[in-house]
Short mmCIF file of C-alpha atoms and ligand atoms in Angstrom, two decimals:
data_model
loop_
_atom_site.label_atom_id
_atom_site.label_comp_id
_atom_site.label_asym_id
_atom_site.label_seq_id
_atom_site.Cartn_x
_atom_site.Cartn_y
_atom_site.Cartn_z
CA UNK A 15 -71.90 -18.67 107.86
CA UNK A 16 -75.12 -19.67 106.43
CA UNK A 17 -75.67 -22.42 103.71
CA UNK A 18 -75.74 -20.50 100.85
CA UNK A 19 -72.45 -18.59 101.65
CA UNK A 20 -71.20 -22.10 102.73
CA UNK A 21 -71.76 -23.41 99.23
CA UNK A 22 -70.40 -20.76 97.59
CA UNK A 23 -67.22 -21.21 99.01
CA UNK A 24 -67.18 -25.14 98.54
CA UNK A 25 -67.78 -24.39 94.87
CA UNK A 26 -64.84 -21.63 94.39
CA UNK A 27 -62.31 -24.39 96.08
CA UNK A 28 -63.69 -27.04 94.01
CA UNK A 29 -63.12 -25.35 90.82
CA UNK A 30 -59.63 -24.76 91.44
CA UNK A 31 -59.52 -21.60 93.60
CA UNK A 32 -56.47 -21.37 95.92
CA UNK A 33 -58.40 -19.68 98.46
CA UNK A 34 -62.30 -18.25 98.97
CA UNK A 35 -62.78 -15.19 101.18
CA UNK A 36 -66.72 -15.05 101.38
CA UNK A 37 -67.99 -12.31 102.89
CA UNK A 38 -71.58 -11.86 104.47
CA UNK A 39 -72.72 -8.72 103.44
CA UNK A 40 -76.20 -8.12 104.58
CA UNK A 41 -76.28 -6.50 107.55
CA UNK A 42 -73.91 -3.79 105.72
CA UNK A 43 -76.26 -3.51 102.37
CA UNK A 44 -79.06 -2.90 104.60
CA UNK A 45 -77.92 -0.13 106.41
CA UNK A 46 -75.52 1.39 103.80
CA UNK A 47 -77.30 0.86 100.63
CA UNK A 48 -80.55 -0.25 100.81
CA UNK A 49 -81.41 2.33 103.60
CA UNK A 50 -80.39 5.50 102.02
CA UNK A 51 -82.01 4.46 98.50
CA UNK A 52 -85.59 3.86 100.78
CA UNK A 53 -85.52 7.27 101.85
CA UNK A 54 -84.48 8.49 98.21
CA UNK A 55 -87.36 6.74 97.11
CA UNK A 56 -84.94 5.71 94.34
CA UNK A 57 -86.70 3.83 92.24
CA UNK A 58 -85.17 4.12 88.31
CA UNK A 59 -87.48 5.00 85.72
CA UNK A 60 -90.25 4.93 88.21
CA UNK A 61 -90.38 1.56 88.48
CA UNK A 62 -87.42 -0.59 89.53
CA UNK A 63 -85.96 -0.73 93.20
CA UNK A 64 -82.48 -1.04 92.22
CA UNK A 65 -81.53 -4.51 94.23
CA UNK A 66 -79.34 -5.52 91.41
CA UNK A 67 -77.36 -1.88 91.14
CA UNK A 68 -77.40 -1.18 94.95
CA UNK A 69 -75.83 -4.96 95.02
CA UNK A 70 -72.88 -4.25 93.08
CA UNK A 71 -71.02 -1.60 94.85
CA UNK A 72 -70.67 -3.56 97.78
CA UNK A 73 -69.53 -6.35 96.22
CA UNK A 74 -66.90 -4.34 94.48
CA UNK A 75 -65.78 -2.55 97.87
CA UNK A 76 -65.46 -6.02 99.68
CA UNK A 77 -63.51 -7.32 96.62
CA UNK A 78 -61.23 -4.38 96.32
CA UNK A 79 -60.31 -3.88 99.58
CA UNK A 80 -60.19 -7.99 99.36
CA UNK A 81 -57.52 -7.89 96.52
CA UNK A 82 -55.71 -5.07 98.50
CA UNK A 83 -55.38 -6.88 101.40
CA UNK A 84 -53.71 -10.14 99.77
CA UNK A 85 -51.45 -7.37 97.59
CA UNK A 86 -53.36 -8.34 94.49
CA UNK A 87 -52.86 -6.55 91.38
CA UNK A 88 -56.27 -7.53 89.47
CA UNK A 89 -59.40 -8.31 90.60
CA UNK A 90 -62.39 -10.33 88.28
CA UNK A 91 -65.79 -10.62 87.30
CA UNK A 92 -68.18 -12.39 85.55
CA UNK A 93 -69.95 -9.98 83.46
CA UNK A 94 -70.40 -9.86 80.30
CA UNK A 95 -69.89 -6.91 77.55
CA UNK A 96 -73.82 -5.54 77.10
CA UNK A 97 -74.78 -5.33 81.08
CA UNK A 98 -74.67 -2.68 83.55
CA UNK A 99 -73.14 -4.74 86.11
CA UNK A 100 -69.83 -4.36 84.28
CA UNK A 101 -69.94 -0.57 83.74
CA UNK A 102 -71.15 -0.55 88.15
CA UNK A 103 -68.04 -3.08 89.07
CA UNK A 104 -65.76 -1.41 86.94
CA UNK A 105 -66.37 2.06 87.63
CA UNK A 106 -66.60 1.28 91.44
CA UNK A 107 -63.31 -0.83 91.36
CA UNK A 108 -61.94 2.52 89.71
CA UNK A 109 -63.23 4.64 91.75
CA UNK A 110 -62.35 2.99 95.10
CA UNK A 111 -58.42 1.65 94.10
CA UNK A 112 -57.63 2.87 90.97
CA UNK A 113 -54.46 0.77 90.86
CA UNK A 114 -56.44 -2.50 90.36
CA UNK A 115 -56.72 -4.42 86.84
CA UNK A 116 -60.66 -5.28 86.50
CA UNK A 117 -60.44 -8.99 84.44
CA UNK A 118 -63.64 -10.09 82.40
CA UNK A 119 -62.98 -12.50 80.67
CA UNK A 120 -66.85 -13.16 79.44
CA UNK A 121 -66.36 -10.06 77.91
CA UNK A 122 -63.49 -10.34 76.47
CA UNK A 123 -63.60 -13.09 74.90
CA UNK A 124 -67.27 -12.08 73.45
CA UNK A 125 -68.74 -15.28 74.92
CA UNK A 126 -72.97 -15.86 74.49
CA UNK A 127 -75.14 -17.40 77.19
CA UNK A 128 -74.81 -20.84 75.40
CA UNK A 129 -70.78 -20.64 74.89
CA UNK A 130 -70.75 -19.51 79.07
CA UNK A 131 -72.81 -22.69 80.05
CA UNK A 132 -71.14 -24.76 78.06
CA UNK A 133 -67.99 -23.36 78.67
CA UNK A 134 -68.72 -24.04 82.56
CA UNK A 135 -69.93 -27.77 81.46
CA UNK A 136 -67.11 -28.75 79.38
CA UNK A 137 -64.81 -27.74 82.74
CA UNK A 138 -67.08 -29.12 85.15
CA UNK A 139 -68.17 -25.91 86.69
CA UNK A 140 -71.58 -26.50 88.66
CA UNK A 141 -73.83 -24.19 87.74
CA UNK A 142 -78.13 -24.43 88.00
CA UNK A 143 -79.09 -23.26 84.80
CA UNK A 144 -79.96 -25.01 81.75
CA UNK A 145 -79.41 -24.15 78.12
CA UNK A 146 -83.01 -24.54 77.59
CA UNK A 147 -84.71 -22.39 80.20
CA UNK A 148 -81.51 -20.23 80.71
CA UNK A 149 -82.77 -17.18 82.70
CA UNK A 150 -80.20 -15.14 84.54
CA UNK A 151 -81.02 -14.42 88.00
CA UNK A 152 -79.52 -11.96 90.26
CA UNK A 153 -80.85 -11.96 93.93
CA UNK A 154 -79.92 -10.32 97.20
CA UNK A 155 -82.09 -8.99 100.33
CA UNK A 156 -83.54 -6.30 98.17
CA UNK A 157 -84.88 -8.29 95.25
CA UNK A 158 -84.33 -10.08 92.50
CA UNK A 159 -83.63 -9.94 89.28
CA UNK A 160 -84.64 -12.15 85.92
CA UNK A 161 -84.23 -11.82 82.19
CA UNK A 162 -82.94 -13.62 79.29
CA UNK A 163 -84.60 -16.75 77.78
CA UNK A 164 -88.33 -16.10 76.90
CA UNK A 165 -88.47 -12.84 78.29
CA UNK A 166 -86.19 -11.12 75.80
CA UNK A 167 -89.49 -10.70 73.92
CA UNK A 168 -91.37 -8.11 75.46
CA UNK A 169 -95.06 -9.32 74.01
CA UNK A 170 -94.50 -12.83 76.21
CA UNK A 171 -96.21 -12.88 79.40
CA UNK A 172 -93.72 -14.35 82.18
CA UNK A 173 -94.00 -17.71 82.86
CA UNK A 174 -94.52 -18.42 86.17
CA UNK A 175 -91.40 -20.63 86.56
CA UNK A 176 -89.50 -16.91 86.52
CA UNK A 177 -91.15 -16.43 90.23
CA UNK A 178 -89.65 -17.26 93.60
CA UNK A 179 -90.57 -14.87 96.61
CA UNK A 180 -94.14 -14.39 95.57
CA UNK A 181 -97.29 -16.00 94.67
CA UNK A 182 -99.57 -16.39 91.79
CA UNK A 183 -102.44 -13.71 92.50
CA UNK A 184 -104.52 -16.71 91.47
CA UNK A 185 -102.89 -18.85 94.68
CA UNK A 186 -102.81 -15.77 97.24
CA UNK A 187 -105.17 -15.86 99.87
CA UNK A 188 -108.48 -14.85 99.61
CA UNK A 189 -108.41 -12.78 102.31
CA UNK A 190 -106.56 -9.44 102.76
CA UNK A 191 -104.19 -8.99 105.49
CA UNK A 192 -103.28 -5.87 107.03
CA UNK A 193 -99.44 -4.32 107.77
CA UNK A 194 -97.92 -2.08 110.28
CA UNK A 195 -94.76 -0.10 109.07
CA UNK A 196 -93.30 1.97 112.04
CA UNK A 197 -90.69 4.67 110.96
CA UNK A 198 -88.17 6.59 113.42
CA UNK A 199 -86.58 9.47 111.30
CA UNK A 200 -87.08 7.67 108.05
CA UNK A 201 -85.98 4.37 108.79
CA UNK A 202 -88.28 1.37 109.25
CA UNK A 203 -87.92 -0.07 112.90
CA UNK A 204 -91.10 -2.18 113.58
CA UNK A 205 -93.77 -4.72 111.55
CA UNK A 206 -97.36 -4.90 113.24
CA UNK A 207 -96.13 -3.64 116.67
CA UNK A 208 -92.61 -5.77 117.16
CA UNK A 209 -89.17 -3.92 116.58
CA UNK A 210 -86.63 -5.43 114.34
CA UNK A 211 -83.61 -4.64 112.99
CA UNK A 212 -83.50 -3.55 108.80
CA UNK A 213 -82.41 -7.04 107.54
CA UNK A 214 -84.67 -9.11 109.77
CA UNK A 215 -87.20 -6.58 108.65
CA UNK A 216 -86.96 -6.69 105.52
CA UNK A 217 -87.43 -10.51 105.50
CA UNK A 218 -90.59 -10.28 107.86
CA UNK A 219 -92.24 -7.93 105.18
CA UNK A 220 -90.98 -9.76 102.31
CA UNK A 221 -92.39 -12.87 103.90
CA UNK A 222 -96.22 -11.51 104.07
CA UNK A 223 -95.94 -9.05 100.63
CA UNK A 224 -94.73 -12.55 99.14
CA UNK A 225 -97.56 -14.55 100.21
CA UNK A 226 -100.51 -11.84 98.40
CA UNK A 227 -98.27 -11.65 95.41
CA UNK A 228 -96.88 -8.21 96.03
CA UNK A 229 -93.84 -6.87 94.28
CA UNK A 230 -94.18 -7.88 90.96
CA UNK A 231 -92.86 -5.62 88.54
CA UNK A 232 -92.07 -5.95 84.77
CA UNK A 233 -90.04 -3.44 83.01
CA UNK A 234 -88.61 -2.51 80.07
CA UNK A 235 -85.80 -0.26 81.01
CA UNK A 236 -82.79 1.61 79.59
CA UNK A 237 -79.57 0.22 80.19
CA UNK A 238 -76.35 2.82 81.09
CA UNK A 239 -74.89 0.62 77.24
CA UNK A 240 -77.99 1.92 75.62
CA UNK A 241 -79.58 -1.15 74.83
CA UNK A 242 -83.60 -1.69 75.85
CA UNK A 243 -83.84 -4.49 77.99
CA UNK A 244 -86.92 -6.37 79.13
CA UNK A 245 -86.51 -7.15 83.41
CA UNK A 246 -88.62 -8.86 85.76
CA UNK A 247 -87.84 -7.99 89.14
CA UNK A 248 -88.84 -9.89 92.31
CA UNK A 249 -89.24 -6.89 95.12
CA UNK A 250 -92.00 -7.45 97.78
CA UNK A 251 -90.35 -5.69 100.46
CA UNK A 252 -89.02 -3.05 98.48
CA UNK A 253 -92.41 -2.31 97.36
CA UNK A 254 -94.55 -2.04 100.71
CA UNK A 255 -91.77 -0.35 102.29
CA UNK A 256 -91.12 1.95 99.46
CA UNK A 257 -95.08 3.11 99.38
CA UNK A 258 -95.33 3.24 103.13
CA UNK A 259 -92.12 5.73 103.38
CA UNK A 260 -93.77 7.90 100.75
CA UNK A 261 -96.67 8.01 102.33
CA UNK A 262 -95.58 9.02 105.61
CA UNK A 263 -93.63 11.37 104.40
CA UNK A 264 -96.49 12.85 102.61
CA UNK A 265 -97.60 13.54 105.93
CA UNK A 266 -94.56 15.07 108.13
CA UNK A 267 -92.63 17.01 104.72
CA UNK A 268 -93.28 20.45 103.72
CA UNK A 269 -95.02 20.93 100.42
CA UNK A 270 -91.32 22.44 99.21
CA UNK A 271 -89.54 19.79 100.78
CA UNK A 272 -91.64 16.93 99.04
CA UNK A 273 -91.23 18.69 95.39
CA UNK A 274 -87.65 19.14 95.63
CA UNK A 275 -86.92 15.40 97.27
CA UNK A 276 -88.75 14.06 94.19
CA UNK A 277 -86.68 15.96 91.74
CA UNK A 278 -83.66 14.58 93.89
CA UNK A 279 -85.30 11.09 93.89
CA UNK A 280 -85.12 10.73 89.77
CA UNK A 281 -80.97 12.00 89.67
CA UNK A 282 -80.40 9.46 92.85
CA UNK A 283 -81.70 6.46 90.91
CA UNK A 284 -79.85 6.79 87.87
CA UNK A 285 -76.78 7.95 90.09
CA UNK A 286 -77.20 4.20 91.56
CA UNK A 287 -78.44 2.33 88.85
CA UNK A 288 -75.52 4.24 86.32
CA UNK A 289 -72.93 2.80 88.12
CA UNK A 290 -72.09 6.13 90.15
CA UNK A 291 -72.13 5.22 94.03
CA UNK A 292 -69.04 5.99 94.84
CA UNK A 293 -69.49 9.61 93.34
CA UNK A 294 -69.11 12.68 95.15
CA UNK A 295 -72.27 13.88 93.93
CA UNK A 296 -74.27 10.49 95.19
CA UNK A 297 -72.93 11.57 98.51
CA UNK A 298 -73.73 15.08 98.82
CA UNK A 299 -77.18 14.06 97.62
CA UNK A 300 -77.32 11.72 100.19
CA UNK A 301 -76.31 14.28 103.00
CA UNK A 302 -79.61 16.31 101.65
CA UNK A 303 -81.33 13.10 101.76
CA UNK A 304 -81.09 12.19 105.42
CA UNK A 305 -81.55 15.38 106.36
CA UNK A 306 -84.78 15.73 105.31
CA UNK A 307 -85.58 12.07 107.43
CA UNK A 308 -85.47 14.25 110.64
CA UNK A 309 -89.43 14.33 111.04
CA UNK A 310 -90.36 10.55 109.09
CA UNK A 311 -91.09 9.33 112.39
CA UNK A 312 -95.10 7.03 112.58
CA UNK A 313 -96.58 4.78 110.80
CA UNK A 314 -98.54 3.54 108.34
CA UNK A 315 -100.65 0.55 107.56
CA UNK A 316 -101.09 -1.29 104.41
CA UNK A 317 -103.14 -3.86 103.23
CA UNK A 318 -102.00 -6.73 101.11
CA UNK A 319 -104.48 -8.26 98.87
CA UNK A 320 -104.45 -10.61 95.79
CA UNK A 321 -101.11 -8.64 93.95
CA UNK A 322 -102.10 -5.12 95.51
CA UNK A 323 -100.48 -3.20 98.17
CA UNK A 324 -102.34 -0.21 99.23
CA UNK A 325 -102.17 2.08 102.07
CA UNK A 326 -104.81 1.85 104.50
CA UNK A 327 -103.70 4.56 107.42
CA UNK A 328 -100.84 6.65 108.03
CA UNK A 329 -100.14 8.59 111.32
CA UNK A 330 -97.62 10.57 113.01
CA UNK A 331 -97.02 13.22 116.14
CA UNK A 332 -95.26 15.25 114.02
CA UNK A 333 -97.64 14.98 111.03
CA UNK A 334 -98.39 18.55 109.26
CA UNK A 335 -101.76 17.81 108.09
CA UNK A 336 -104.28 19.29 110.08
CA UNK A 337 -107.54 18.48 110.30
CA UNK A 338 -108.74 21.49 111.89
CA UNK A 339 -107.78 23.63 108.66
CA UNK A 340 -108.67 20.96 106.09
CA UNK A 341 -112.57 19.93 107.77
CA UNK A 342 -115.14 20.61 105.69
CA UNK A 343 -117.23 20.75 108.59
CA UNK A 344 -118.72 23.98 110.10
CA UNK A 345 -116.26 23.98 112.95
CA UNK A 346 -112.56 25.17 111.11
CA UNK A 347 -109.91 27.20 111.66
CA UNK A 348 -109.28 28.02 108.18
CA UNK A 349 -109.77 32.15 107.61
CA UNK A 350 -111.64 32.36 103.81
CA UNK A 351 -111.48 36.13 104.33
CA UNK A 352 -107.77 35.26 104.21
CA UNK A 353 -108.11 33.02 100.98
CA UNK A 354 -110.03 36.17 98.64
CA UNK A 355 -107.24 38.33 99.79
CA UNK A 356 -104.80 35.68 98.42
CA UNK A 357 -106.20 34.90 95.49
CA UNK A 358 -106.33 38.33 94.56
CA UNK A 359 -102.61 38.57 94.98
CA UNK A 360 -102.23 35.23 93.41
CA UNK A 361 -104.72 35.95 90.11
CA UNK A 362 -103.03 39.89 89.44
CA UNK A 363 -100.57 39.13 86.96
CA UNK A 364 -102.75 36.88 84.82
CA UNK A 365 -105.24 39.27 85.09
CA UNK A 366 -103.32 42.25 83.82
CA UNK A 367 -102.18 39.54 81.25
CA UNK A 368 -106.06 39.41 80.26
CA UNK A 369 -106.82 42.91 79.88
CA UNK A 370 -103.77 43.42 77.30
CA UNK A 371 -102.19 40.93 75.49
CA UNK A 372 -105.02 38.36 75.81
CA UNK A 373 -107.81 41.24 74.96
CA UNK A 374 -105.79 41.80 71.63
CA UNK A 375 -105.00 38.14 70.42
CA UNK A 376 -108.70 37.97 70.77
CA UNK A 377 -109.48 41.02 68.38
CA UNK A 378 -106.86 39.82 65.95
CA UNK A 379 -108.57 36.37 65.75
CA UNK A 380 -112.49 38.28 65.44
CA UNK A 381 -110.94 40.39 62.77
CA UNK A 382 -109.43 38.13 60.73
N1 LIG B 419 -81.44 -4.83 84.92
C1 LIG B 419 -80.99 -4.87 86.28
C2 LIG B 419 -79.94 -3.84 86.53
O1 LIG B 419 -79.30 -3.42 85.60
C3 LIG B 419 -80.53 -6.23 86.70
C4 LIG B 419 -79.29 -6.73 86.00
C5 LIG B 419 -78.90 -8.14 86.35
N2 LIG B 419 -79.95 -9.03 86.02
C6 LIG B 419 -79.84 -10.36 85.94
N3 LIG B 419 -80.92 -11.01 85.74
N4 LIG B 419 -78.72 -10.96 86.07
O2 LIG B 419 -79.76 -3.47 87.64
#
């Protein structure tokens, strides 16, 4: 067990729990959660790579079947009334054992941020957070999470303080560096050359996106309660991986296959971030999903520089772009005779729309 999951349990047992299961999840999220979202490129409301939402229906599965196990009747949580986290541990607990209680008692008994830390300092309860800068982090492998405290108003700039995995573009290095991504049917399975597994990966690129400052992202989003919330998220890998996937699959989908995945991509996120991942409908979009990962096989470079991530290369065997019908050199093997006969095709119906109706709203408009 590593240190962190160490401490956790030393501080459930030391505030009067009869027994801590901790679970190491990470090798699971990776490949469970966090893969399938990469290649949905689901990102909600454009912007936000879902660490916290893909985070929570794990953590509900491990404590159900946790609480089924030991013939519990209830499980608990920690979340309080105005959250999505809630509405995602609720709704997975539901939809996973339906017989279990969910117990929340933050929300039930309508407690603030202030009344929760000093309710855990009146009893003893160690926690690392201050009444005076009292953010509320959320991390995991995918990113993390921060809001509350000075950043409920949207006009302040974050201070740095709210930063862990990633520098000051002011600190980065000078210099930009340069990353390989290598993809075998959609999933990520080398950095600059070496092979690694997805959570080892995801630390490696993490590690050098951290370093320029990559994977900042600020948002003010719409929660499932339908309150605005202001969220800084903490994502480095999730943002080089996320751009290098899209662009390598801007190389090896069909033109169809790209529009439709992005339509897919939008209804994927807010499945995930609404609290819906145990949903039928989350899975049957999945099936779609990996099926279109079949030809996401190359790679593509990017290069990290002072905040910016930008891609610098992509290649593939099975790419469909072909230079030999895009060149604008002499030597093609594009047929123009082919593209008038086309456009012909393509034009008639506007221009039968010209000689009519658009010949007489021009008249009218003359005339009058
Ligand atoms: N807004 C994010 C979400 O709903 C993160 C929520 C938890 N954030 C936190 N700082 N505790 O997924």
């Amino acid at each position: 067990m590593d240190k962190d999951l160490a401490e956790v349990q030393r501080r459930a047992l030391q505030i009067g729990a009869v027994d801590a299961v901790v679970v190491d999840g990470k090798q699971t999220f990776a490949e469970e959660y966090v893969l399938p979202a990469l290649q949905a490129r689901a990102l909600y409301e454009g912007c936000y790579p879902l660490a916290t939402a893909l985070g929570r229906p794990l953590i509900a599965k491990l404590l159900a079947e946790t609480a089924l196990e030991m013939g519990a009747g209830y499980v608990a949580h920690g979340c309080t009334g105005k959250g999505n986290d809630q509405v995602r541990f609720d709704v997975a607990v539901a939809s996973l054992a339906p017989e279990l209680k969910v117990l929340a008692p933050i929300r039930e008994w309508g407690m603030s941020r202030e009344e929760e830390i000093e309710y855990a300092n009146e009893r003893g309860i160690p926690i690392n957070v201050k009444v005076s800068s009292a953010y509320s982090v959320d991390e995991n492998l995918w990113g993390r999470s921060i809001e509350a405290g000075s950043l409920e108003d949207p006009w302040i700039e974050p201070p740095s303080d709210v930063y862990a995995w990633t520098a000051d573009v002011g600190e980065a290095p000078t210099d930009p560096e340069y990353l390989t991504i290598g993809f075998e049917r959609g999933r990520p399975v080398s950095v600059n050359g070496k092979n690694a597994g997805m959570v080892e990966l995801i630390y490696k690129v993490q590690e050098f996106a951290g370093r320029h400052g990559v994977g900042r992202i600020d948002h003010v989003e719409n929660r499932v309660v339908g309150i605005k919330s202001r969220e800084i998220y903490e994502a480095p890998a999730a943002t080089v991986l996320h751009l290098a996937h899209q662009s390598l699959e801007d190389l090896t989908l069909t033109k169809d296959a790209a529009r439709f995945k992005a339509k897919v991509a939008i209804e994927y996120a807010d499945l995930v971030y609404n609290g819906c991942w145990f949903s039928p409908h989350r899975e049957d979009l999945a099936a779609y999903i990996a099926s279109t990962q079949r030809y996401v096989t190359g790679e593509v470079k990017v290069k990290l520089h002072k905040g910016s991530c930008q891609v610098a290369g992509r290649r593939s065997d099975l790419s469909l772009y072909s230079r030999s019908l895009a060149t604008y050199d002499r030597v093609h093997t594009f047929d123009y005779k082919a593209a008038e006969g086309f456009i012909t095709i393509w034009g008639l119906p506007l221009r039968v729309w010209a000689s009519v109706q658009a010949r007489v709203a021009l008249k009218k408009s003359k005339g009058s």
